[in-house]
CSV table of C-alpha atoms and ligand atoms in Angstrom, one decimal:
chain,number,residue,atom,x,y,z
A,1,MET,CA,23.4,-36.1,-32.3
A,2,LEU,CA,22.7,-32.9,-34.3
A,3,THR,CA,18.9,-33.6,-34.2
A,4,ASN,CA,19.2,-34.2,-30.5
A,5,THR,CA,21.0,-30.8,-30.0
A,6,SER,CA,18.5,-28.9,-32.2
A,7,HIS,CA,15.6,-30.5,-30.4
A,8,LEU,CA,17.1,-29.4,-27.0
A,9,CYS,CA,17.6,-25.9,-28.4
A,10,SER,CA,14.1,-25.5,-29.7
A,11,SER,CA,12.6,-26.9,-26.5
A,12,THR,CA,14.7,-24.3,-24.5
A,13,ILE,CA,13.5,-21.5,-26.8
A,14,ILE,CA,9.8,-22.6,-26.3
A,15,LYS,CA,10.3,-22.6,-22.6
A,16,LYS,CA,11.9,-19.2,-22.6
A,17,ALA,CA,9.0,-17.9,-24.8
A,18,ILE,CA,6.5,-19.4,-22.2
A,19,VAL,CA,8.4,-17.6,-19.3
A,20,ALA,CA,8.4,-14.3,-21.3
A,21,LEU,CA,4.7,-14.6,-22.3
A,22,THR,CA,3.5,-15.5,-18.9
A,23,GLY,CA,5.7,-12.7,-17.4
A,24,LEU,CA,4.0,-10.3,-19.9
A,25,VAL,CA,0.5,-11.4,-18.8
A,26,MET,CA,1.5,-10.7,-15.1
A,27,ILE,CA,3.0,-7.3,-16.1
A,28,GLY,CA,-0.4,-6.5,-17.7
A,29,PHE,CA,-2.0,-7.3,-14.3
A,30,LEU,CA,0.5,-5.2,-12.5
A,31,VAL,CA,-0.1,-2.1,-14.7
A,32,VAL,CA,-3.9,-2.4,-14.2
A,33,HIS,CA,-3.5,-3.1,-10.4
A,34,LEU,CA,-1.2,-0.1,-10.0
A,35,LEU,CA,-3.7,2.2,-11.9
A,36,GLY,CA,-6.5,0.9,-9.7
A,37,ASN,CA,-4.6,1.4,-6.5
A,38,LEU,CA,-3.4,4.9,-7.4
A,39,GLN,CA,-7.0,6.0,-6.9
A,40,VAL,CA,-6.2,6.1,-3.2
A,41,PHE,CA,-4.8,9.6,-4.0
A,42,ALA,CA,-8.3,10.7,-4.9
A,43,GLY,CA,-8.9,10.6,-1.1
A,44,ALA,CA,-11.8,9.6,1.0
A,45,GLY,CA,-15.4,10.2,-0.1
A,46,VAL,CA,-18.2,11.3,2.2
A,47,THR,CA,-19.0,7.6,2.9
A,48,PRO,CA,-17.0,4.4,2.2
A,49,GLU,CA,-19.3,3.7,-0.7
A,50,THR,CA,-18.5,7.0,-2.4
A,51,THR,CA,-14.7,6.7,-2.0
A,52,LYS,CA,-13.1,6.3,-5.4
A,53,LEU,CA,-10.9,3.4,-4.5
A,54,ASN,CA,-13.7,1.5,-2.9
A,55,GLU,CA,-16.0,2.1,-5.9
A,56,TYR,CA,-13.3,0.6,-8.1
A,57,ALA,CA,-12.8,-2.4,-5.8
A,58,LEU,CA,-16.5,-3.0,-5.7
A,59,LEU,CA,-16.8,-2.8,-9.5
A,60,LEU,CA,-14.2,-5.6,-9.8
A,61,LYS,CA,-16.3,-7.8,-7.5
A,62,LYS,CA,-19.6,-7.2,-9.2
A,63,GLU,CA,-19.3,-10.1,-11.6
A,64,PRO,CA,-18.1,-13.1,-9.6
A,65,VAL,CA,-17.8,-15.3,-12.7
A,66,LEU,CA,-15.5,-12.8,-14.4
A,67,LEU,CA,-13.6,-12.2,-11.1
A,68,TRP,CA,-12.9,-15.9,-10.5
A,69,GLY,CA,-12.2,-16.5,-14.2
A,70,ALA,CA,-9.5,-13.8,-14.1
A,71,ARG,CA,-8.2,-15.1,-10.7
A,72,LEU,CA,-7.9,-18.6,-12.1
A,73,PHE,CA,-6.3,-17.4,-15.3
A,74,LEU,CA,-3.7,-15.4,-13.2
A,75,ILE,CA,-3.0,-18.3,-10.9
A,76,LEU,CA,-2.5,-20.7,-13.8
A,77,THR,CA,-0.2,-18.2,-15.5
A,78,ALA,CA,1.9,-17.8,-12.4
A,79,ILE,CA,2.2,-21.6,-11.9
A,80,LEU,CA,3.2,-22.0,-15.6
A,81,HIS,CA,5.8,-19.1,-15.2
A,82,VAL,CA,7.3,-20.7,-12.0
A,83,MET,CA,7.3,-24.3,-13.3
A,84,THR,CA,8.8,-23.4,-16.6
A,85,THR,CA,11.5,-21.4,-14.9
A,86,ILE,CA,12.4,-24.3,-12.7
A,87,THR,CA,12.7,-26.7,-15.6
A,88,LEU,CA,14.8,-24.2,-17.5
A,89,THR,CA,17.1,-23.7,-14.6
A,90,GLN,CA,17.5,-27.4,-14.2
A,91,HIS,CA,18.2,-27.8,-17.9
A,92,ASN,CA,20.8,-25.0,-17.8
A,93,ARG,CA,22.6,-26.6,-14.8
A,94,ASP,CA,22.6,-30.0,-16.4
A,95,ALA,CA,24.0,-28.5,-19.6
A,96,ARG,CA,27.1,-27.1,-17.9
A,97,PRO,CA,29.2,-29.5,-15.9
A,98,GLN,CA,31.8,-26.8,-14.9
A,99,HIS,CA,29.6,-25.2,-12.2
A,100,TYR,CA,32.5,-23.5,-10.5
A,101,GLU,CA,33.8,-21.6,-13.5
A,102,VAL,CA,30.4,-20.1,-14.4
A,103,ARG,CA,29.2,-19.5,-10.9
A,104,HIS,CA,30.6,-15.9,-10.9
A,105,SER,CA,29.6,-14.9,-14.4
A,106,TYR,CA,27.1,-12.0,-14.8
A,107,ALA,CA,24.5,-14.3,-16.4
A,108,SER,CA,24.7,-16.8,-13.6
A,109,TYR,CA,24.5,-14.0,-10.9
A,110,ALA,CA,21.4,-12.5,-12.7
A,111,SER,CA,19.7,-15.8,-13.0
A,112,GLN,CA,20.3,-16.6,-9.3
A,113,MET,CA,18.9,-13.2,-8.4
A,114,MET,CA,15.8,-13.9,-10.6
A,115,ILE,CA,15.2,-17.1,-8.7
A,116,PHE,CA,15.6,-15.6,-5.2
A,117,GLY,CA,13.8,-12.4,-6.2
A,118,GLY,CA,11.0,-14.5,-7.7
A,119,LEU,CA,10.6,-16.5,-4.5
A,120,ALA,CA,10.5,-13.3,-2.4
A,121,ILE,CA,7.8,-12.0,-4.7
A,122,LEU,CA,5.8,-15.3,-4.3
A,123,PHE,CA,6.0,-15.0,-0.5
A,124,TYR,CA,5.0,-11.4,-0.7
A,125,ILE,CA,1.9,-12.2,-2.9
A,126,VAL,CA,0.7,-14.8,-0.3
A,127,TYR,CA,1.2,-12.3,2.6
A,128,HIS,CA,-0.4,-9.5,0.5
A,129,ILE,CA,-3.5,-11.5,-0.3
A,130,LEU,CA,-3.8,-12.6,3.4
A,131,HIS,CA,-3.4,-8.9,4.3
A,132,PHE,CA,-5.7,-7.0,1.9
A,133,THR,CA,-8.0,-9.6,0.4
A,134,THR,CA,-8.9,-12.0,3.2
A,135,GLY,CA,-7.8,-9.8,6.2
A,136,THR,CA,-6.2,-12.8,7.9
A,137,VAL,CA,-2.9,-11.0,8.9
A,138,HIS,CA,-3.2,-7.5,10.4
A,139,ALA,CA,-6.9,-8.3,11.1
A,140,ASP,CA,-7.0,-5.2,13.4
A,141,TYR,CA,-6.6,-2.9,10.4
A,142,PHE,CA,-9.2,-4.8,8.2
A,143,THR,CA,-12.8,-3.8,7.5
A,144,PRO,CA,-14.5,-5.8,4.6
A,145,HIS,CA,-15.4,-3.7,1.6
A,146,ASP,CA,-13.4,-0.6,2.8
A,147,VAL,CA,-10.2,-1.1,0.9
A,148,TYR,CA,-9.4,2.7,1.3
A,149,GLN,CA,-9.4,2.5,5.1
A,150,ASN,CA,-7.6,-0.8,5.1
A,151,MET,CA,-4.7,0.9,3.3
A,152,ILE,CA,-4.7,4.0,5.4
A,153,ARG,CA,-4.7,2.1,8.7
A,154,SER,CA,-2.1,-0.5,7.5
A,155,PHE,CA,0.3,2.0,6.2
A,156,GLN,CA,0.5,3.9,9.5
A,157,ASP,CA,2.6,0.9,10.7
A,158,PRO,CA,6.3,1.3,9.7
A,159,THR,CA,6.8,-2.5,9.7
A,160,ILE,CA,4.1,-3.0,7.1
A,161,VAL,CA,5.4,-0.1,5.1
A,162,GLY,CA,8.9,-1.6,5.3
A,163,VAL,CA,7.7,-5.0,4.0
A,164,TYR,CA,5.8,-3.4,1.1
A,165,VAL,CA,8.8,-1.2,0.1
A,166,ALA,CA,11.2,-4.2,0.3
A,167,ALA,CA,8.8,-6.3,-1.9
A,168,GLN,CA,8.7,-3.6,-4.5
A,169,ILE,CA,12.5,-3.4,-4.6
A,170,ALA,CA,12.6,-7.2,-5.2
A,171,LEU,CA,9.9,-6.7,-7.9
A,172,PHE,CA,12.0,-3.9,-9.5
A,173,ALA,CA,15.1,-6.2,-9.9
A,174,HIS,CA,12.9,-9.0,-11.2
A,175,LEU,CA,11.1,-6.7,-13.7
A,176,TYR,CA,14.4,-5.2,-14.9
A,177,HIS,CA,16.3,-8.4,-15.4
A,178,GLY,CA,13.2,-10.1,-16.8
A,179,THR,CA,12.7,-7.4,-19.5
A,180,VAL,CA,16.4,-7.5,-20.5
A,181,SER,CA,16.3,-11.3,-20.7
A,182,VAL,CA,13.1,-11.4,-22.8
A,183,PHE,CA,14.8,-9.2,-25.5
A,184,ARG,CA,18.0,-11.4,-25.4
A,185,THR,CA,15.7,-14.4,-25.9
A,186,LEU,CA,14.3,-12.7,-29.0
A,187,GLY,CA,17.8,-12.6,-30.3
A,188,MET,CA,18.7,-8.9,-29.6
A,189,ASN,CA,22.3,-9.3,-28.5
A,190,ASN,CA,23.7,-6.2,-30.3
A,191,PRO,CA,25.5,-4.2,-27.5
A,192,ARG,CA,23.9,-0.9,-28.7
A,193,HIS,CA,20.4,-2.5,-28.6
A,194,ILE,CA,21.2,-4.0,-25.2
A,195,PHE,CA,22.3,-0.6,-23.9
A,196,TRP,CA,18.9,1.0,-24.8
A,197,ILE,CA,16.9,-2.1,-23.7
A,198,LYS,CA,18.6,-1.8,-20.3
A,199,LYS,CA,17.7,1.9,-20.1
A,200,ALA,CA,14.0,1.1,-21.1
A,201,GLY,CA,13.9,-1.8,-18.6
A,202,ILE,CA,15.1,0.4,-15.7
A,203,LEU,CA,12.6,3.2,-16.6
A,204,PHE,CA,9.7,0.7,-16.9
A,205,ALA,CA,10.6,-1.0,-13.6
A,206,LEU,CA,11.0,2.4,-11.9
A,207,ILE,CA,7.6,3.6,-13.1
A,208,ILE,CA,5.8,0.4,-11.9
A,209,CYS,CA,7.6,0.0,-8.6
A,210,GLY,CA,7.9,3.7,-7.9
A,211,GLY,CA,4.2,4.0,-8.4
A,212,PHE,CA,3.5,1.1,-5.9
A,213,ILE,CA,6.0,2.4,-3.4
A,214,SER,CA,4.4,5.9,-3.5
A,215,ILE,CA,1.2,4.5,-1.9
A,216,PRO,CA,2.5,3.2,1.5
A,217,VAL,CA,5.2,6.0,1.7
A,218,CYS,CA,2.7,8.9,1.0
A,219,ILE,CA,0.2,7.4,3.4
A,220,TYR,CA,2.8,6.9,6.1
A,221,PHE,CA,3.9,10.5,5.8
A,222,GLY,CA,0.3,11.7,6.0
A,223,MET,CA,-0.1,12.9,2.4
A,224,VAL,CA,-3.2,10.8,2.1
A,225,SER,CA,-5.5,10.3,5.1
B,301,HEM,C1,2.0,-0.9,-2.5
B,301,HEM,C2,1.6,-1.8,-3.4
B,301,HEM,C3,0.3,-2.5,-3.5
B,301,HEM,C4,-0.9,-2.1,-2.9
B,301,HEM,C5,-1.2,-0.9,-2.0
B,301,HEM,C6,-1.8,-3.2,-3.2
B,301,HEM,C7,-3.1,-3.2,-2.8
B,301,HEM,C8,-4.0,-4.3,-3.0
B,301,HEM,C9,-5.3,-4.4,-2.4
B,301,HEM,C10,-6.0,-3.3,-1.6
B,301,HEM,C11,-5.8,-5.6,-2.8
B,301,HEM,C12,-7.2,-6.1,-2.4
B,301,HEM,C13,-8.2,-5.6,-3.3
B,301,HEM,C14,-9.6,-6.0,-2.9
B,301,HEM,O1,-9.9,-6.8,-2.1
B,301,HEM,O2,-10.5,-5.3,-3.5
B,301,HEM,C15,-4.8,-6.2,-3.5
B,301,HEM,C16,-5.0,-7.5,-4.1
B,301,HEM,C17,-4.0,-8.2,-4.8
B,301,HEM,N1,-2.8,-7.7,-5.1
B,301,HEM,FE1,-2.0,-5.9,-4.6
B,301,HEM,N2,-1.2,-4.1,-4.0
B,301,HEM,C18,0.1,-3.7,-4.2
B,301,HEM,C19,1.1,-4.3,-4.9
B,301,HEM,C20,0.9,-5.6,-5.5
B,301,HEM,C21,1.9,-6.3,-6.2
B,301,HEM,C22,3.3,-5.7,-6.5
B,301,HEM,C23,1.4,-7.4,-6.6
B,301,HEM,C24,2.1,-8.6,-7.4
B,301,HEM,C25,3.4,-8.8,-7.5
B,301,HEM,C26,0.0,-7.5,-6.1
B,301,HEM,C27,-0.8,-8.5,-6.3
B,301,HEM,C28,-2.1,-8.6,-5.8
B,301,HEM,C29,-2.9,-9.8,-6.0
B,301,HEM,C30,-2.6,-11.1,-6.7
B,301,HEM,C31,-4.2,-9.5,-5.3
B,301,HEM,C32,-5.4,-10.4,-5.2
B,301,HEM,C33,-6.4,-10.0,-6.2
B,301,HEM,C34,-7.7,-10.7,-6.0
B,301,HEM,O3,-8.3,-10.6,-4.9
B,301,HEM,O4,-8.1,-11.4,-6.9
B,301,HEM,N3,-0.2,-6.3,-5.5
B,301,HEM,N4,-3.7,-5.4,-3.7
């Protein structure tokens, strides 16, 4: 019985570590992605080829093997993150028969928010790739190889700006709760530590999501054109 319980415990810890590690890889992508996209604030060059943001986008596509290697790695990381989260949630549900009593606890509320927020982010990523990478949705605003103009045209549209801002708010909640839960998994449950971890989590999520939100909002209000 004891062996069984400790086996379950260690498999849960491994799963939580996988969720945390894959989350960290995706955070790494987000930081690089944000820094790349912030180059929109450098403005338009004389030609599309000399526009800073386009130069950066072209650089990424110069080595197709590297590009597709990185894309594949990210896709596999995201799949592992989602699948492990699903098995962890199922395991947690099976482990507690008294659903009704725990339903309103903070942990249960946060974990439900992580699932719905995660799903919203997943839908957003699909929409986002169809928007800026393939030009399938909002095709009127899309010119291949002119990422700068694609952003400027798209973010004149208040509906698109609204979708992007809403997605970054979902990302904010996911990043914040994710950061706190990673540290809890690492065993940091001391209330004083948790207090500072929460502050750091909010600050980090604010920097990333605030940075992303600044792009559609500044373009919409004509600060970049
Ligand atoms: C306002 C916020 C954002 C802007 C303006 C933005 C902009 C862009 C642009 C322009 C591209 C296409 C790049 C190209 O074709 O060269 C792109 C691709 C992508 N973005 Fe974003 N992005 C934003 C936020 C995000 C967020 C929050 C995520 C993830 C949660 C994300 C994930 C991706 C992915 C996965 C790709 C596809 C990369 C690839 O083609 O391999 N983006 N983004």
